[in-house]
Each structure stands twice: as structure tokens, then as C-alpha cells.
Short mmCIF file of C-alpha atoms in Angstrom, two decimals:
data_model
loop_
_atom_site.label_atom_id
_atom_site.label_comp_id
_atom_site.label_asym_id
_atom_site.label_seq_id
_atom_site.Cartn_x
_atom_site.Cartn_y
_atom_site.Cartn_z
CA UNK L 1 107.75 84.72 122.67
CA UNK L 2 110.37 81.99 122.57
CA UNK L 3 112.92 81.95 125.38
CA UNK L 4 116.51 81.31 124.30
CA UNK L 5 119.71 80.93 126.24
CA UNK L 6 122.93 82.93 125.82
CA UNK L 7 124.49 80.19 123.66
CA UNK L 8 121.64 80.66 121.17
CA UNK L 9 122.26 84.41 121.07
CA UNK L 10 125.99 83.88 120.46
CA UNK L 11 125.17 82.04 117.21
CA UNK L 12 123.82 85.26 115.70
CA UNK L 13 126.77 87.26 114.35
CA UNK L 14 125.78 90.95 114.45
CA UNK L 15 128.45 93.38 113.26
CA UNK L 16 128.99 97.07 112.63
CA UNK L 17 129.20 97.90 108.94
CA UNK L 18 129.76 101.01 106.87
CA UNK L 19 127.59 101.64 103.81
CA UNK L 20 129.83 101.94 100.74
CA UNK L 21 127.20 102.22 98.00
CA UNK L 22 123.44 102.70 97.63
CA UNK L 23 121.38 101.95 94.52
CA UNK L 24 117.68 102.05 93.76
CA UNK L 25 116.01 98.64 93.58
CA UNK L 26 113.11 99.17 91.14
CA UNK L 27 112.43 95.42 90.80
CA UNK L 28 111.52 95.08 94.50
CA UNK L 29 107.83 94.70 95.37
CA UNK L 30 108.10 97.50 97.95
CA UNK L 31 110.38 100.55 97.55
CA UNK L 32 113.90 99.52 98.53
CA UNK L 33 117.60 100.18 98.10
CA UNK L 34 120.46 97.80 97.33
CA UNK L 35 123.40 98.40 99.67
CA UNK L 36 127.02 97.34 99.72
CA UNK L 37 128.25 97.29 103.32
CA UNK L 38 131.83 96.93 104.54
CA UNK L 39 131.93 94.73 107.66
CA UNK L 40 135.70 94.91 108.07
CA UNK L 41 138.65 92.72 107.22
CA UNK L 42 137.30 89.49 108.78
CA UNK L 43 133.85 89.56 107.08
CA UNK L 44 134.41 91.78 104.03
CA UNK L 45 131.81 93.50 101.88
CA UNK L 46 128.26 92.15 101.79
CA UNK L 47 125.14 93.12 99.82
CA UNK L 48 121.77 93.83 101.42
CA UNK L 49 118.31 94.84 100.23
CA UNK L 50 116.59 97.29 102.58
CA UNK L 51 113.14 98.88 102.63
CA UNK L 52 114.22 102.20 104.13
CA UNK L 53 113.22 104.69 101.43
CA UNK L 54 110.66 106.43 103.67
CA UNK L 55 113.28 107.78 106.10
CA UNK L 56 116.57 107.86 104.17
CA UNK L 57 117.91 109.24 100.92
CA UNK L 58 120.73 107.53 99.10
CA UNK L 59 123.02 110.45 99.93
CA UNK L 60 122.25 110.22 103.68
CA UNK L 61 123.12 106.53 103.72
CA UNK L 62 126.58 106.72 102.14
CA UNK L 63 129.21 106.30 104.83
CA UNK L 64 126.64 105.61 107.56
CA UNK L 65 127.38 102.97 110.20
CA UNK L 66 124.71 100.27 110.52
CA UNK L 67 124.25 96.97 112.32
CA UNK L 68 123.78 93.75 110.38
CA UNK L 69 123.48 90.01 110.82
CA UNK L 70 126.31 88.58 108.72
CA UNK L 71 125.88 84.82 109.20
CA UNK L 72 122.46 84.17 107.62
CA UNK L 73 122.24 82.20 104.40
CA UNK L 74 122.03 84.27 101.23
CA UNK L 75 118.43 85.21 100.41
CA UNK L 76 117.15 85.90 96.91
CA UNK L 77 114.97 88.99 96.69
CA UNK L 78 113.74 89.22 93.10
CA UNK L 79 116.87 89.33 90.92
CA UNK L 80 119.09 90.35 93.89
CA UNK L 81 121.01 88.10 96.29
CA UNK L 82 120.99 89.62 99.79
CA UNK L 83 124.00 88.43 101.81
CA UNK L 84 123.20 90.00 105.19
CA UNK L 85 120.29 91.42 107.17
CA UNK L 86 120.59 95.14 107.87
CA UNK L 87 118.88 95.73 111.22
CA UNK L 88 116.15 98.24 111.93
CA UNK L 89 113.01 98.76 113.96
CA UNK L 90 109.56 99.95 112.88
CA UNK L 91 108.35 103.49 113.50
CA UNK L 92 104.69 104.13 114.44
CA UNK L 93 103.69 103.58 110.78
CA UNK L 94 105.69 100.39 110.36
CA UNK L 95 108.43 102.02 108.28
CA UNK L 96 111.99 100.90 109.03
CA UNK L 97 114.38 103.03 111.11
CA UNK L 98 117.96 101.74 111.01
CA UNK L 99 119.82 100.63 114.12
CA UNK L 100 123.13 102.50 114.15
CA UNK L 101 125.92 103.04 116.69
CA UNK L 102 125.66 106.43 118.39
CA UNK L 103 129.45 106.82 118.54
CA UNK L 104 132.17 106.33 115.94
CA UNK L 105 133.18 102.67 116.35
CA UNK L 106 135.41 100.38 114.27
CA UNK L 107 133.85 98.63 111.29
CA UNK L 108 133.49 94.90 111.91
CA UNK L 109 132.94 95.17 115.66
CA UNK L 110 130.73 92.37 116.95
CA UNK L 111 127.69 93.15 119.07
CA UNK L 112 127.64 91.58 122.52
#
């Protein structure tokens, strides 16, 4: 494990976003969805590819608050350009469980 200081942590811009749209991503190697996430006025709407089909339906995801890293470089995933990293943690089988605020908080809020 690498030890970092607080200044290193501050470089990672993690924000609250609201999922606006969810589409299947059949071209992905592993089952995935393509999301459009609203990160508020300052950041705007970003696209993300997420492998969360084991725990979430498209209908469950619409309008859900999630956490995402918004200052990574764009990453090409097959034919899709992912503009942010939607955060999650693995369950006991290694399937992704999203990290979400437990209260209603404003979109665009930065994690600290």
C-alpha cells in the first residue's frame, strides 16, 4: 500500500452525481451499462461505463445519486468514451456495489 499525503488526496475530484440515463452496453467484454451522470453546474454531464448489471436494473439506476471521480482523463472502452469513474466496491463475489450518499445531498457536492 502506497502512503499519500492530504495534498495528493485533494487532487482527486470526487463528486456527487445523479444518473440521468442508462443504456445497455452490448459491445463491452463484461456485462455493463452506459450512464449519463449530472455532476452539477460546475462539472456538467459526464458519461461512464459501469459493470453493475449483477446488482442493478436500468430502472433502479435512473435518478440515483452516485459518487464519481470527475478529473480523470477520458478512457476509451470499446467504442465508448468514458469521461468519469463511477465509484463502487466489490461484494463477496467481486461484483460491484455502488457508493452512494445515504441522504439527499446536492448534485455536484465534492467529497472531503
